[in-house]
Amino acid sequence: MKKEQLMLLLTKQIADELRCQPDEIDRHEGFQHMGLDSINSILLLDFIEKQTSVELNPMDLADHPNISSLVDFIFSQINPKGDAG
Amino acid sequence: MLDKGPYWQPLQESNFADPYPMYQALRENDPVHKAQTGEWVVTRFLDVTEVLRDKRFLAGHRQTWLERGVDHLKNRGMDFQAIIEAMSTFILNMNPPEHTRVRQFISEAWVNRELEATVRNNVNALLENIAESEFDIVERYSTMLPTRTACDILGINVASHQEMKELGSAMIKALDPYTTLKDFVRINKASKDFIEFFTQQVHHKISNPENDLISSLIARNEELDGKLTTSELVSICIFMFVAGEETTASLIGTSIFNLLQNPSQLALAKSGGVNMSIVLSELLRFDSPVHLIGRMADADMELAGKAISKGEIVTLCLASANRDESMFENADRLDFNREQKRHLAFGYGIHYCLGDWLAKLQAQIALEEVLRKFPNLSLSDQKIEWRPMLAVRGLKRLVVRAND
């Protein structure tokens, strides 16, 4: 999977969790600011694992708190050696 | 020196193995720390004590969070209702006046406290079965003793103590501050199995009362004005089993580990040169089973200069408080000769552990007897594994040498 592809999937999933449209989601806006809380995160983390096989924990979302940095982090877990992307 | 962190990384692999350097960094740099996940993390002895003493900090936010989670997941077509039912009457999540009423009910029903013979019987049965020169003391001993004792107290015959223990381990995860969907699945499965098992037991004992805690809870309930429902009694049974089993298992395993790591203190304990109750108290202070408990602020308030808003969550690190240098000199040293002071291993205030005496009784006999049977007990070269759990920390695997 390419980063851009995962970015789109996550945007759609988060929009779905927040009951809004994907084009209302800003990739650089903080999750907390968007209104994504620890309850919404449960399914988001599960979705990420199903899509990428990367198992994240709830603290990873807090440490990488927007779509853009989260996707970078997921890719660093898929390919720890490189892919500065 | 102010190291900028991030200080709070409890899910990092190295912190499962040893969270104490992280706690120390927090105590020294930011003792009331706003975690990246939004909650406050409190690590100093006096601050932890202050929160536990203050009635404006309420218990039970985990229960509320789980209820919200279960509702949310229900809207997405997943059913985890069993978790809420299983935990409905866990006193550690309750507040006065309900907490006072149910805690008193349990205390009054728990009449048979002469348990030394029961514990000795279980210790002997477990030790008799160990003939190997190397064995996993967690699997064979430290987790099995409290499981057997809890079953004896409740008066339940189980097909497999191992299975009961595994249900307990799955259930205790519900108290951790961070929960994934996989955790929900596992906790829900354990909840269902526990509910089914204890519902049968309660029904059976209603018509066949015996001299055990479940029968006693049923009888006492009959005398109450506002009777608890069967579902609430079942939840109390689950709580009594899990709370007694998981924490004591952790205490015994961790204590054996710490003794074997500290030969001079082990020798001192074995020589009888120091009273076993002091040994136990220091082992509890040094590495307590319950690491984290949570509270929710019910009003805006201030703690160590930080403004805590109403509704915010406070995570109290009991194990960190017990290593606070300002309370305990050379706090990172296991020292049976240190000055005896109050520690927070069993908590403080209205939620103070109901079974502290039983945990100490079991740990004391367990340690004495295992060291009597294996006077040269030592750590093996095999890898030590900790469970990936935050609220109640304990070993997953500790292979020891019987004679060396």
Short mmCIF file of C-alpha atoms in Angstrom, two decimals:
data_model
loop_
_atom_site.label_atom_id
_atom_site.label_comp_id
_atom_site.label_asym_id
_atom_site.label_seq_id
_atom_site.Cartn_x
_atom_site.Cartn_y
_atom_site.Cartn_z
CA MET A 1 0.00 0.00 0.00
CA LYS A 2 1.16 3.53 -0.75
CA LYS A 3 1.08 6.26 1.86
CA GLU A 4 -1.42 8.29 -0.12
CA GLN A 5 -3.75 5.32 -0.26
CA LEU A 6 -3.59 4.76 3.49
CA MET A 7 -4.07 8.48 4.04
CA LEU A 8 -7.33 8.33 2.03
CA LEU A 9 -8.55 5.23 3.84
CA LEU A 10 -7.86 6.74 7.26
CA THR A 11 -9.51 10.01 6.31
CA LYS A 12 -12.63 8.13 5.25
CA GLN A 13 -12.63 5.98 8.40
CA ILE A 14 -12.21 8.99 10.69
CA ALA A 15 -14.96 10.85 8.84
CA ASP A 16 -17.14 7.83 9.39
CA GLU A 17 -16.33 7.76 13.14
CA LEU A 18 -17.05 11.47 13.44
CA ARG A 19 -20.14 11.28 11.22
CA CYS A 20 -18.87 13.88 8.78
CA GLN A 21 -17.64 14.02 5.17
CA PRO A 22 -14.03 13.04 4.27
CA ASP A 23 -13.44 16.47 2.67
CA GLU A 24 -14.15 18.08 6.03
CA ILE A 25 -11.14 16.29 7.53
CA ASP A 26 -7.78 18.10 7.65
CA ARG A 27 -4.80 15.75 7.63
CA HIS A 28 -2.76 18.05 9.81
CA GLU A 29 -5.43 18.79 12.39
CA GLY A 30 -4.95 17.14 15.78
CA PHE A 31 -7.19 14.13 16.45
CA GLN A 32 -8.24 15.55 19.79
CA HIS A 33 -9.16 18.86 18.19
CA MET A 34 -11.26 17.00 15.60
CA GLY A 35 -13.21 15.42 18.43
CA LEU A 36 -11.72 11.96 18.03
CA ASP A 37 -11.61 10.57 21.56
CA SER A 38 -10.46 7.32 23.19
CA ILE A 39 -13.81 5.70 22.37
CA ASN A 40 -13.67 6.56 18.64
CA SER A 41 -10.08 5.39 18.64
CA ILE A 42 -10.97 1.80 19.49
CA LEU A 43 -12.33 1.04 16.03
CA LEU A 44 -9.82 3.27 14.27
CA LEU A 45 -6.91 1.27 15.71
CA ASP A 46 -8.61 -1.97 14.76
CA PHE A 47 -9.16 -0.65 11.23
CA ILE A 48 -5.47 0.26 10.91
CA GLU A 49 -4.43 -3.19 12.04
CA LYS A 50 -6.75 -4.89 9.55
CA GLN A 51 -5.50 -2.68 6.70
CA THR A 52 -1.79 -2.73 7.45
CA SER A 53 -1.13 -5.53 9.99
CA VAL A 54 0.48 -2.88 12.17
CA GLU A 55 -0.75 -3.22 15.74
CA LEU A 56 -0.94 0.22 17.33
CA ASN A 57 -1.91 1.02 20.89
CA PRO A 58 -4.01 3.96 22.10
CA MET A 59 -0.88 5.87 23.14
CA ASP A 60 0.49 5.77 19.59
CA LEU A 61 -2.45 7.91 18.48
CA ALA A 62 -1.56 10.46 21.14
CA ASP A 63 2.12 10.41 20.17
CA HIS A 64 1.30 10.85 16.45
CA PRO A 65 -1.77 13.03 16.77
CA ASN A 66 -2.77 13.80 13.19
CA ILE A 67 -3.40 11.77 10.04
CA SER A 68 -0.20 12.83 8.34
CA SER A 69 2.16 11.98 11.20
CA LEU A 70 0.23 8.81 12.06
CA VAL A 71 0.63 7.51 8.51
CA ASP A 72 4.36 8.27 8.64
CA PHE A 73 4.56 6.34 11.90
CA ILE A 74 2.63 3.37 10.52
CA PHE A 75 4.98 3.22 7.53
CA SER A 76 7.99 3.35 9.82
CA GLN A 77 6.55 0.28 11.55
CA ILE A 78 5.95 -1.54 8.26
CA ASN A 79 9.43 -0.77 7.06
CA PRO A 80 11.58 0.13 10.07
CA LYS A 81 14.80 0.28 8.03
CA GLY A 82 14.08 3.15 5.74
CA ASP A 83 11.39 4.71 3.56
CA ALA A 84 11.83 8.27 4.64
CA GLY A 85 8.98 8.79 2.17
CA MET B 1 17.67 19.38 34.88
CA LEU B 2 14.49 19.33 32.91
CA ASP B 3 14.30 16.51 30.45
CA LYS B 4 11.37 17.18 28.15
CA GLY B 5 10.14 13.64 27.89
CA PRO B 6 7.82 12.25 26.69
CA TYR B 7 7.79 10.90 30.19
CA TRP B 8 4.71 8.73 30.13
CA GLN B 9 5.38 5.70 27.92
CA PRO B 10 3.93 2.83 29.98
CA LEU B 11 3.25 0.63 26.93
CA GLN B 12 6.85 0.62 25.83
CA GLU B 13 8.38 -2.86 26.02
CA SER B 14 11.19 -1.79 28.38
CA ASN B 15 8.68 -0.22 30.76
CA PHE B 16 6.75 -3.45 31.17
CA ALA B 17 9.99 -5.05 32.30
CA ASP B 18 10.95 -2.13 34.54
CA PRO B 19 8.70 0.94 34.83
CA TYR B 20 10.63 2.39 37.79
CA PRO B 21 13.05 4.62 35.82
CA MET B 22 10.03 6.12 34.03
CA TYR B 23 8.32 6.75 37.38
CA GLN B 24 11.49 8.34 38.73
CA ALA B 25 11.78 10.67 35.73
CA LEU B 26 8.17 11.70 36.28
CA ARG B 27 8.63 12.29 40.02
CA GLU B 28 11.71 14.40 39.40
CA ASN B 29 10.60 16.37 36.34
CA ASP B 30 6.83 16.59 36.36
CA PRO B 31 5.19 14.83 39.32
CA VAL B 32 1.66 15.79 38.25
CA HIS B 33 2.05 15.20 34.53
CA LYS B 34 -0.46 15.85 31.76
CA ALA B 35 -0.13 12.72 29.62
CA GLN B 36 -0.34 12.98 25.86
CA THR B 37 -3.51 10.89 26.20
CA GLY B 38 -5.15 13.65 28.26
CA GLU B 39 -5.14 12.22 31.79
CA TRP B 40 -2.98 13.42 34.68
CA VAL B 41 -0.29 11.04 35.92
CA VAL B 42 0.54 11.44 39.60
CA THR B 43 3.74 9.83 40.88
CA ARG B 44 4.75 11.34 44.25
CA PHE B 45 3.76 9.82 47.57
CA LEU B 46 2.14 12.89 49.10
CA ASP B 47 0.21 13.84 45.94
CA VAL B 48 -1.10 10.29 45.50
CA THR B 49 -2.14 10.20 49.16
CA GLU B 50 -3.83 13.59 48.85
CA VAL B 51 -5.96 12.44 45.92
CA LEU B 52 -6.92 9.19 47.67
CA ARG B 53 -7.94 11.17 50.74
CA ASP B 54 -9.97 13.78 48.85
CA LYS B 55 -13.65 12.88 48.45
CA ARG B 56 -13.87 15.12 45.38
CA PHE B 57 -11.88 12.53 43.45
CA LEU B 58 -14.30 9.77 42.50
CA ALA B 59 -13.72 6.14 41.63
CA GLY B 60 -15.40 4.44 38.71
CA HIS B 61 -14.41 6.35 35.59
CA ARG B 62 -13.11 3.11 34.02
CA GLN B 63 -16.55 1.58 34.43
CA THR B 64 -18.10 4.67 32.82
CA TRP B 65 -15.57 4.55 30.00
CA LEU B 66 -16.22 0.86 29.37
CA GLU B 67 -19.97 1.56 29.32
CA ARG B 68 -19.45 4.29 26.72
CA GLY B 69 -17.19 1.98 24.73
CA VAL B 70 -19.72 -0.85 24.85
CA ASP B 71 -22.49 1.54 23.71
CA HIS B 72 -20.38 2.85 20.87
CA LEU B 73 -19.47 -0.63 19.71
CA LYS B 74 -23.10 -1.72 20.00
CA ASN B 75 -24.00 0.99 17.48
CA ARG B 76 -21.45 -0.67 15.19
CA GLY B 77 -23.08 -4.07 15.62
CA MET B 78 -20.85 -5.56 18.33
CA ASP B 79 -22.15 -6.90 21.63
CA PHE B 80 -19.94 -6.54 24.70
CA GLN B 81 -22.72 -6.09 27.24
CA ALA B 82 -21.40 -8.99 29.37
CA ILE B 83 -18.47 -6.81 30.47
CA ILE B 84 -20.81 -4.25 32.01
CA GLU B 85 -22.90 -6.92 33.70
CA ALA B 86 -19.85 -8.75 35.08
CA MET B 87 -18.43 -5.54 36.53
CA SER B 88 -21.71 -3.99 37.71
CA THR B 89 -20.91 -4.44 41.40
CA PHE B 90 -17.11 -4.18 41.51
CA ILE B 91 -16.68 -2.10 44.67
CA LEU B 92 -13.44 -0.53 43.49
CA ASN B 93 -15.46 1.28 40.79
CA MET B 94 -18.21 2.45 43.15
CA ASN B 95 -18.67 5.62 45.20
CA PRO B 96 -20.54 6.36 48.42
CA PRO B 97 -23.25 5.76 49.38
CA GLU B 98 -23.54 2.58 47.22
CA HIS B 99 -19.90 1.75 47.80
CA THR B 100 -20.30 1.96 51.57
CA ARG B 101 -23.39 -0.25 51.50
CA VAL B 102 -21.92 -3.00 49.29
CA ARG B 103 -18.50 -2.98 50.92
CA GLN B 104 -20.11 -3.35 54.32
CA PHE B 105 -22.31 -6.14 53.00
CA ILE B 106 -19.26 -8.07 51.76
CA SER B 107 -17.33 -7.48 55.01
CA GLU B 108 -20.24 -8.72 57.09
CA ALA B 109 -20.77 -11.79 54.93
CA TRP B 110 -17.09 -12.70 54.98
CA VAL B 111 -17.16 -14.34 58.40
CA ASN B 112 -14.78 -17.24 57.98
CA ARG B 113 -11.33 -15.68 58.14
CA GLU B 114 -9.47 -18.61 59.65
CA LEU B 115 -7.69 -19.52 56.45
CA GLU B 116 -4.20 -20.52 57.47
CA ALA B 117 -4.93 -24.25 57.23
CA THR B 118 -6.50 -23.79 53.79
CA VAL B 119 -3.49 -21.85 52.53
CA ARG B 120 -1.01 -24.37 53.97
CA ASN B 121 -2.94 -27.21 52.42
CA ASN B 122 -2.77 -25.56 48.99
CA VAL B 123 0.90 -24.66 49.35
CA ASN B 124 1.76 -28.25 50.24
CA ALA B 125 -0.28 -29.68 47.37
CA LEU B 126 1.50 -27.41 44.87
CA LEU B 127 5.00 -27.99 46.24
CA GLU B 128 4.51 -31.76 46.34
CA ASN B 129 3.96 -31.70 42.60
CA ILE B 130 7.24 -30.00 41.80
CA ALA B 131 10.00 -32.52 41.16
CA GLU B 132 11.88 -30.84 38.31
CA SER B 133 15.25 -29.22 38.79
CA GLU B 134 14.08 -26.20 36.77
CA PHE B 135 10.49 -25.00 36.68
CA ASP B 136 8.36 -21.93 35.95
CA ILE B 137 7.40 -20.80 39.43
CA VAL B 138 4.71 -18.45 38.06
CA GLU B 139 2.86 -21.21 36.26
CA ARG B 140 3.33 -23.86 38.93
CA TYR B 141 3.11 -21.92 42.16
CA SER B 142 2.60 -18.17 42.45
CA THR B 143 -0.52 -17.99 40.26
CA MET B 144 -1.93 -21.31 41.37
CA LEU B 145 -1.93 -20.72 45.12
CA PRO B 146 -4.26 -17.68 45.14
CA THR B 147 -6.48 -19.33 42.51
CA ARG B 148 -6.95 -22.40 44.70
CA THR B 149 -7.44 -20.33 47.83
CA ALA B 150 -10.01 -18.07 46.15
CA CYS B 151 -11.93 -21.15 44.96
CA ASP B 152 -11.83 -22.62 48.49
CA ILE B 153 -13.06 -19.39 50.06
CA LEU B 154 -15.93 -19.03 47.60
CA GLY B 155 -16.68 -22.73 47.97
CA ILE B 156 -16.49 -23.64 44.32
CA ASN B 157 -15.34 -26.85 42.73
CA VAL B 158 -13.74 -26.13 39.40
CA ALA B 159 -12.78 -28.54 36.65
CA SER B 160 -9.56 -26.62 36.07
CA HIS B 161 -7.82 -24.10 38.30
CA GLN B 162 -5.73 -23.19 35.29
CA GLU B 163 -8.82 -22.16 33.35
CA MET B 164 -10.14 -20.05 36.24
CA LYS B 165 -6.78 -18.33 36.52
CA GLU B 166 -6.80 -17.52 32.80
CA LEU B 167 -10.28 -16.01 33.08
CA GLY B 168 -9.04 -13.88 35.95
CA SER B 169 -6.07 -12.64 33.93
CA ALA B 170 -8.32 -11.71 31.01
CA MET B 171 -10.75 -9.91 33.31
CA ILE B 172 -8.16 -7.83 35.17
CA LYS B 173 -7.24 -6.18 31.85
CA ALA B 174 -10.51 -4.26 32.20
CA LEU B 175 -8.79 -2.13 34.85
CA ASP B 176 -5.94 -1.04 32.56
CA PRO B 177 -6.10 2.57 31.40
CA TYR B 178 -5.88 1.73 27.68
CA THR B 179 -8.16 -0.79 25.97
CA THR B 180 -8.13 -2.05 22.38
CA LEU B 181 -10.87 -3.87 20.47
CA LYS B 182 -9.01 -7.14 21.02
CA ASP B 183 -9.05 -6.45 24.75
CA PHE B 184 -12.82 -5.89 24.58
CA VAL B 185 -13.20 -9.27 22.86
CA ARG B 186 -11.11 -11.09 25.48
CA ILE B 187 -12.64 -9.32 28.49
CA ASN B 188 -16.12 -10.00 27.11
CA LYS B 189 -15.40 -13.69 26.68
CA ALA B 190 -14.08 -13.94 30.24
CA SER B 191 -17.10 -11.96 31.49
CA LYS B 192 -19.52 -14.36 29.82
CA ASP B 193 -17.74 -17.43 31.17
CA PHE B 194 -17.56 -15.97 34.67
CA ILE B 195 -21.23 -14.93 34.64
CA GLU B 196 -22.35 -18.35 33.47
CA PHE B 197 -20.19 -20.14 36.02
CA PHE B 198 -21.06 -18.02 39.05
CA THR B 199 -24.77 -17.81 38.16
CA GLN B 200 -24.87 -21.60 38.33
CA GLN B 201 -22.95 -21.57 41.60
CA VAL B 202 -25.25 -18.99 43.18
CA HIS B 203 -28.37 -20.87 42.11
CA HIS B 204 -26.93 -24.12 43.41
CA LYS B 205 -26.01 -22.62 46.77
CA ILE B 206 -29.40 -20.97 47.25
CA SER B 207 -30.85 -24.44 47.74
CA ASN B 208 -27.66 -26.12 49.01
CA PRO B 209 -25.95 -23.68 51.34
CA GLU B 210 -22.54 -24.67 52.66
CA ASN B 211 -19.92 -23.13 54.88
CA ASP B 212 -18.45 -20.82 52.24
CA LEU B 213 -18.45 -17.18 51.14
CA ILE B 214 -21.03 -17.51 48.35
CA SER B 215 -23.53 -19.16 50.72
CA SER B 216 -22.79 -16.52 53.30
CA LEU B 217 -23.34 -13.68 50.79
CA ILE B 218 -26.67 -15.24 49.81
CA ALA B 219 -27.78 -15.61 53.45
CA ARG B 220 -26.74 -12.07 54.40
CA ASN B 221 -28.49 -10.70 51.32
CA GLU B 222 -31.76 -12.27 52.51
CA GLU B 223 -31.53 -10.10 55.63
CA LEU B 224 -31.09 -6.85 53.69
CA ASP B 225 -33.87 -4.34 53.15
CA GLY B 226 -32.77 -3.52 49.61
CA LYS B 227 -31.69 -6.94 48.36
CA LEU B 228 -29.04 -7.30 45.71
CA THR B 229 -30.11 -9.09 42.54
CA THR B 230 -28.58 -12.42 41.51
CA SER B 231 -26.68 -10.58 38.78
CA GLU B 232 -25.18 -8.23 41.38
CA LEU B 233 -24.23 -11.16 43.63
CA VAL B 234 -22.58 -12.82 40.64
CA SER B 235 -20.62 -9.62 39.95
CA ILE B 236 -19.46 -9.58 43.59
CA CYS B 237 -18.31 -13.21 43.26
CA ILE B 238 -16.35 -12.35 40.11
CA PHE B 239 -14.79 -9.38 41.86
CA MET B 240 -13.83 -11.38 44.95
CA PHE B 241 -12.25 -14.06 42.79
CA VAL B 242 -10.37 -11.75 40.42
CA ALA B 243 -9.29 -9.16 43.00
CA GLY B 244 -7.97 -11.83 45.34
CA GLU B 245 -6.38 -14.02 42.74
CA GLU B 246 -4.63 -11.61 40.34
CA THR B 247 -3.06 -9.31 42.91
CA THR B 248 -1.82 -12.04 45.24
CA ALA B 249 -0.44 -14.06 42.33
CA SER B 250 1.50 -10.99 41.29
CA LEU B 251 2.70 -10.32 44.84
CA ILE B 252 4.04 -13.86 45.33
CA GLY B 253 5.76 -14.09 41.93
CA THR B 254 7.29 -10.63 42.09
CA SER B 255 8.42 -11.15 45.68
CA ILE B 256 10.20 -14.41 44.84
CA PHE B 257 11.89 -12.63 41.94
CA ASN B 258 13.02 -9.72 44.11
CA LEU B 259 14.31 -11.99 46.85
CA LEU B 260 16.32 -14.05 44.38
CA GLN B 261 17.71 -10.85 42.87
CA ASN B 262 18.88 -9.63 46.27
CA PRO B 263 20.96 -12.40 47.88
CA SER B 264 21.83 -10.47 51.05
CA GLN B 265 18.19 -9.67 51.77
CA LEU B 266 17.20 -13.24 50.90
CA ALA B 267 19.77 -14.52 53.40
CA LEU B 268 18.49 -12.11 56.02
CA ALA B 269 14.90 -13.27 55.48
CA LYS B 270 15.91 -16.94 55.61
CA SER B 271 18.00 -16.49 58.77
CA GLY B 272 14.93 -15.37 60.67
CA GLY B 273 16.89 -12.29 61.73
CA VAL B 274 13.97 -10.13 60.73
CA ASN B 275 10.28 -10.72 61.28
CA MET B 276 8.42 -12.07 58.22
CA SER B 277 5.74 -9.39 58.51
CA ILE B 278 8.48 -6.79 58.03
CA VAL B 279 9.89 -8.75 55.08
CA LEU B 280 6.43 -8.77 53.51
CA SER B 281 5.83 -5.11 54.16
CA GLU B 282 9.13 -4.16 52.48
CA LEU B 283 8.49 -6.47 49.52
CA LEU B 284 5.09 -4.79 49.11
CA ARG B 285 6.60 -1.32 49.26
CA PHE B 286 9.45 -2.17 46.92
CA ASP B 287 7.39 -3.73 44.14
CA SER B 288 3.66 -3.71 44.74
CA PRO B 289 1.19 -5.62 42.54
CA VAL B 290 -1.15 -2.68 41.93
CA HIS B 291 0.74 -0.07 39.98
CA LEU B 292 -2.02 2.20 38.74
CA ILE B 293 -5.43 3.21 39.96
CA GLY B 294 -7.57 6.00 38.60
CA ARG B 295 -9.84 8.71 39.90
CA MET B 296 -11.98 11.40 38.27
CA ALA B 297 -12.06 14.98 39.51
CA ASP B 298 -15.58 15.93 40.54
CA ALA B 299 -14.69 19.62 40.83
CA ASP B 300 -12.05 22.03 39.58
CA MET B 301 -9.07 21.81 41.91
CA GLU B 302 -5.35 22.20 42.26
CA LEU B 303 -2.77 19.51 42.81
CA ALA B 304 0.91 20.35 43.28
CA GLY B 305 0.39 23.62 41.45
CA LYS B 306 -1.45 22.10 38.48
CA ALA B 307 -5.04 23.02 37.73
CA ILE B 308 -7.18 19.89 37.42
CA SER B 309 -10.55 20.48 35.81
CA LYS B 310 -13.79 18.80 36.74
CA GLY B 311 -14.20 15.62 34.72
CA GLU B 312 -10.50 15.05 34.18
CA ILE B 313 -8.93 11.69 34.95
CA VAL B 314 -6.07 11.25 37.37
CA THR B 315 -3.90 8.13 37.17
CA LEU B 316 -2.23 7.41 40.49
CA CYS B 317 1.02 5.43 40.37
CA LEU B 318 1.00 3.61 43.70
CA ALA B 319 4.20 1.75 42.87
CA SER B 320 5.93 5.04 42.13
CA ALA B 321 4.72 6.61 45.38
CA ASN B 322 6.29 3.68 47.22
CA ARG B 323 9.66 4.52 45.61
CA ASP B 324 9.48 8.22 46.41
CA GLU B 325 12.89 9.23 47.79
CA SER B 326 11.37 12.02 49.82
CA MET B 327 9.49 9.39 51.84
CA PHE B 328 11.82 6.39 51.69
CA GLU B 329 15.57 6.81 51.86
CA ASN B 330 17.35 4.76 49.17
CA ALA B 331 13.91 3.89 47.91
CA ASP B 332 15.24 1.74 45.07
CA ARG B 333 16.92 -0.58 47.52
CA LEU B 334 15.16 -3.61 48.98
CA ASP B 335 16.06 -3.31 52.65
CA PHE B 336 14.41 -5.30 55.41
CA ASN B 337 16.12 -3.20 58.02
CA ARG B 338 14.70 0.11 56.86
CA GLU B 339 12.52 2.20 59.11
CA GLN B 340 8.95 0.92 58.92
CA LYS B 341 6.57 3.43 57.36
CA ARG B 342 3.16 3.33 55.79
CA HIS B 343 3.26 2.37 52.09
CA LEU B 344 0.49 2.55 49.51
CA ALA B 345 0.57 -1.00 48.12
CA PHE B 346 -2.96 -1.65 49.38
CA GLY B 347 -4.17 1.86 48.65
CA TYR B 348 -5.46 4.39 51.13
CA GLY B 349 -8.83 5.65 52.30
CA ILE B 350 -12.27 4.20 51.70
CA HIS B 351 -11.11 1.82 48.96
CA TYR B 352 -8.29 0.34 51.03
CA CYS B 353 -7.87 -3.32 50.03
CA LEU B 354 -10.44 -5.58 51.69
CA GLY B 355 -8.17 -8.61 51.52
CA ASP B 356 -4.77 -7.18 52.54
CA TRP B 357 -4.55 -9.64 55.47
CA LEU B 358 -5.24 -12.59 53.16
CA ALA B 359 -2.69 -11.44 50.56
CA LYS B 360 -0.07 -11.13 53.30
CA LEU B 361 -0.99 -14.48 54.84
CA GLN B 362 -0.70 -16.26 51.50
CA ALA B 363 2.51 -14.53 50.46
CA GLN B 364 4.16 -15.19 53.81
CA ILE B 365 3.36 -18.90 53.84
CA ALA B 366 4.16 -19.23 50.13
CA LEU B 367 7.60 -17.66 50.57
CA GLU B 368 8.48 -19.50 53.78
CA GLU B 369 7.49 -22.89 52.43
CA VAL B 370 9.06 -22.60 48.98
CA LEU B 371 12.36 -21.54 50.60
CA ARG B 372 12.09 -24.37 53.10
CA LYS B 373 11.55 -26.96 50.37
CA PHE B 374 14.17 -25.42 48.04
CA PRO B 375 16.78 -23.80 50.28
CA ASN B 376 19.04 -23.15 47.28
CA LEU B 377 16.36 -21.75 45.01
CA SER B 378 17.89 -19.45 42.39
CA LEU B 379 17.10 -17.72 39.10
CA SER B 380 17.73 -19.78 35.95
CA ASP B 381 19.30 -18.41 32.78
CA GLN B 382 15.95 -18.43 31.01
CA LYS B 383 14.30 -15.22 29.96
CA ILE B 384 12.11 -13.49 32.53
CA GLU B 385 8.81 -12.34 31.07
CA TRP B 386 6.44 -9.71 32.46
CA ARG B 387 2.79 -9.55 31.50
CA PRO B 388 1.88 -6.60 29.28
CA MET B 389 -0.44 -5.21 31.95
CA LEU B 390 -0.45 -1.80 33.55
CA ALA B 391 -2.87 -1.65 36.47
CA VAL B 392 -1.80 -4.92 38.07
CA ARG B 393 1.77 -5.72 37.13
CA GLY B 394 3.17 -9.21 37.45
CA LEU B 395 5.40 -11.86 35.98
CA LYS B 396 4.27 -14.05 33.13
CA ARG B 397 7.17 -16.47 33.40
CA LEU B 398 9.98 -16.95 35.91
CA VAL B 399 12.00 -20.12 35.52
CA VAL B 400 13.92 -20.98 38.69
CA ARG B 401 16.44 -23.66 39.66
CA ALA B 402 15.34 -25.84 42.52
CA ASN B 403 18.85 -26.61 43.71
CA ASP B 404 22.04 -24.97 42.66
#
